[in-house]
Amino acid sequence: MELRRRHSSGATATATSYYGRSRILASDALPLPIRHTNRLFSALFVASLVFLMRRWRQKIRSSSPLHILAFSEILAIFGLMASLIYLFSFFGITFIQSIISSHEEEDEEEVDFASERKPSSCALVEKPKLVTETLPESDAEIVELVVSGRIPSYSLESRLGDCDRAVRIRHEALRRMTGRGLEGLPVSGFDYSSILGQCCEMPIGYVQLPVGVAGPLNLDGREYYVPMATTEGCLVASTNRGCKAIAESGGAHSVVLRDGMSRAPVVSFPSARRAAELKAYAENSANFETISLMFNRSSRFARLQGVQCSMAGRNLYMRFTCSTGDAMGMNMVSKGVQNVLDFLQADFPDMEIISISGNFCSDKKPAAVNWIEGRGKSVVCEATINGEVIKRVLKTTVPALVELNTIKNLAGSAVAGALGGFNAHASNIVSAVFIATGQDPAQNVESSHCITMMEAVNDGEDLHVSVTMPSIEVGTVGGGTQLASQSACLDLLGLKGPNTESPGSNSRLLASIVAGAVLAGELSLMSALAAGQLVKSHMKYNRSSRDIAGAAQ
Ligand code: ADP
């Protein structure tokens, strides 16, 4: 809460107001059938109560025993109980919701206050009066209200209680407001309830992406068909060719060296000396048990592996690393870190929490810490490719590949001052597999860190090729992995959802498959470059005749 107050981002503000508004639904904006049901149960409650009171008064007067019940009395008692249960559950929940939403409204006010401080020309524009009563029946009228700003677009799902309808209305309102056709952005054919509150706010449709398949990828004695979502011509075909070369040479092998997600909060102290005291405490192995006890409370899958600290002046950056089962783990590790910070605050009252993330994590940014220490899964994948296969399938030679790899991927990247970019195009394969399988595509930044090595072996006859990827961040649960298409792609790999017998095995295998596909992609692209085929094949797959005609105009 403290953090959100100080660093409330636009996203947080939107989310808060969205959920706050959803509770308005409880009172006057109720749909007609619900209002009728409420009236019916209220009438039943009053009628049953009056009937029972009268009967019992008669019985008391005639000295009849109260516990001997006539059928009509049993019916009345039943009616009374049923109406009581219904009314209590309905209005009780509404009451609790109103308390919660009043708290959230307070948060909203803080966010609004922050934005009010900014000088804005919009301050002079009178805000449209918001519609708080029941919404009109027709979509067209609701579209009008959204266009005129009388219904916030973000509140449509909660006000309507129908995700598909909310998207149709928002799409139409946006079309009217911008004057853009949006014809190519489909609305129907997607389950919007599956993304509500989890994957995307204010949806107006969905983007279609083709998914290709490369494989079989022969990896650790098994075959995988690797789904790749991409719009780059040649990419799938090229990876497929690499898979073929690997399969015809006996397959690839992988090893997962590390598996741990990291989050590094930054805290500040009045002096560097005090910050160093906490650093010493956090890094002292004698305190690990206490810290991990606090950390591990966040989830049955989060298990603290270590804390690594770094300082800048009186600021302390603590990089917590933990295993996260089959989840990619950002939520999990963040919750664990928050628990530890709450615990430390008691012993270090002068510690000021600046941010739950201090960039030493380091998430979605190129950073040496991930390249050196690893983040997510650290994987090496290797294969020995027969010289004959290199000639027949890849149309090049072992010495040509080895020389090119040294001059391009190693020396060339050194000349460029690369950070984790000692490869030909790892990020091409990583992003395509990430998008297909519901991973966070922004984590492509560090997940694509890769050094590709090529050496001549067996007296120069064959090629030993490997990719070393220290920070592949993947999961098979959470985030976008549960969406229909993405989950189908995970299923294709046999990796849908959690591994209940051995939590973490699915996500580690997914990381190995990513590395295996990168190995195939590296082999194929490097071969194309060595053989001088790249431009030719791109002209074939990447430029349809229609495009060429268009470009010529
Ligand atoms: P992330 O931390 O990657 O953002 P989430 O927190 O959204 O992931 O999703 C992980 C959720 O899945 C947690 O609630 C966790 O308890 C649940 N879960 C179920 N099975 C597993 C598993 N095998 N490994 C990890 N998490 C699992």
mmCIF file of C-alpha atoms and ligand atoms in Angstrom, residues 198 261 298-302 324-335 474-479 497-500 502-507, ligand 1:
data_model
loop_
_atom_site.group_PDB
_atom_site.id
_atom_site.type_symbol
_atom_site.label_atom_id
_atom_site.label_comp_id
_atom_site.label_asym_id
_atom_site.label_seq_id
_atom_site.Cartn_x
_atom_site.Cartn_y
_atom_site.Cartn_z
ATOM 1 C CA GLN A 198 -5.456 -11.105 -15.659
ATOM 2 C CA MET A 261 13.576 -16.292 -10.529
ATOM 3 C CA SER A 298 4.150 -16.497 -0.096
ATOM 4 C CA SER A 299 3.487 -19.761 -1.966
ATOM 5 C CA ARG A 300 3.883 -23.508 -1.610
ATOM 6 C CA PHE A 301 6.142 -23.374 -4.708
ATOM 7 C CA ALA A 302 8.370 -20.388 -3.862
ATOM 8 C CA THR A 324 8.953 -21.096 -8.544
ATOM 9 C CA GLY A 325 7.664 -24.509 -9.625
ATOM 10 C CA ASP A 326 6.130 -24.378 -13.082
ATOM 11 C CA ALA A 327 5.344 -20.652 -12.902
ATOM 12 C CA MET A 328 7.620 -18.121 -14.533
ATOM 13 C CA GLY A 329 7.474 -16.720 -11.040
ATOM 14 C CA MET A 330 7.483 -12.921 -11.028
ATOM 15 C CA ASN A 331 4.318 -12.690 -8.898
ATOM 16 C CA MET A 332 5.526 -15.384 -6.574
ATOM 17 C CA VAL A 333 8.959 -13.903 -5.943
ATOM 18 C CA SER A 334 7.501 -10.405 -5.486
ATOM 19 C CA LYS A 335 5.121 -11.636 -2.779
ATOM 20 C CA VAL A 474 9.334 -19.378 -18.902
ATOM 21 C CA GLY A 475 6.387 -21.012 -17.151
ATOM 22 C CA THR A 476 3.565 -23.399 -17.965
ATOM 23 C CA VAL A 477 1.120 -21.910 -15.457
ATOM 24 C CA GLY A 478 0.027 -18.319 -14.826
ATOM 25 C CA GLY A 479 0.043 -15.308 -17.136
ATOM 26 C CA GLY A 497 -0.254 -26.628 -16.996
ATOM 27 C CA PRO A 498 1.618 -27.697 -13.897
ATOM 28 C CA ASN A 499 3.528 -30.910 -13.414
ATOM 29 C CA THR A 500 1.814 -32.270 -10.330
ATOM 30 C CA SER A 502 7.393 -32.925 -9.983
ATOM 31 C CA PRO A 503 6.557 -29.192 -9.875
ATOM 32 C CA GLY A 504 8.993 -27.244 -12.025
ATOM 33 C CA SER A 505 9.711 -30.083 -14.484
ATOM 34 C CA ASN A 506 7.339 -28.695 -17.101
ATOM 35 C CA SER A 507 8.796 -25.203 -17.083
HETATM 36 P P1 ADP B 1 3.835 -15.889 -11.887
HETATM 37 O O1 ADP B 1 4.483 -15.880 -10.544
HETATM 38 O O2 ADP B 1 4.622 -16.547 -12.960
HETATM 39 O O3 ADP B 1 3.309 -14.553 -12.296
HETATM 40 P P2 ADP B 1 1.252 -16.699 -11.022
HETATM 41 O O4 ADP B 1 1.466 -16.301 -9.609
HETATM 42 O O5 ADP B 1 0.296 -15.923 -11.846
HETATM 43 O O6 ADP B 1 2.624 -16.875 -11.805
HETATM 44 O O7 ADP B 1 0.776 -18.242 -11.119
HETATM 45 C C1 ADP B 1 1.220 -19.220 -10.347
HETATM 46 C C2 ADP B 1 0.001 -19.816 -9.684
HETATM 47 O O8 ADP B 1 -0.147 -21.163 -10.083
HETATM 48 C C3 ADP B 1 0.132 -19.783 -8.188
HETATM 49 O O9 ADP B 1 -1.092 -19.432 -7.625
HETATM 50 C C4 ADP B 1 0.488 -21.217 -7.845
HETATM 51 O O10 ADP B 1 0.050 -21.575 -6.572
HETATM 52 C C5 ADP B 1 -0.239 -21.993 -8.933
HETATM 53 N N1 ADP B 1 0.392 -23.295 -9.259
HETATM 54 C C6 ADP B 1 -0.255 -24.451 -9.376
HETATM 55 N N2 ADP B 1 0.593 -25.449 -9.685
HETATM 56 C C7 ADP B 1 1.813 -24.907 -9.797
HETATM 57 C C8 ADP B 1 3.106 -25.408 -10.103
HETATM 58 N N3 ADP B 1 3.333 -26.696 -10.394
HETATM 59 N N4 ADP B 1 4.132 -24.541 -10.101
HETATM 60 C C9 ADP B 1 3.939 -23.254 -9.838
HETATM 61 N N5 ADP B 1 2.762 -22.710 -9.546
HETATM 62 C C10 ADP B 1 1.686 -23.517 -9.518
#
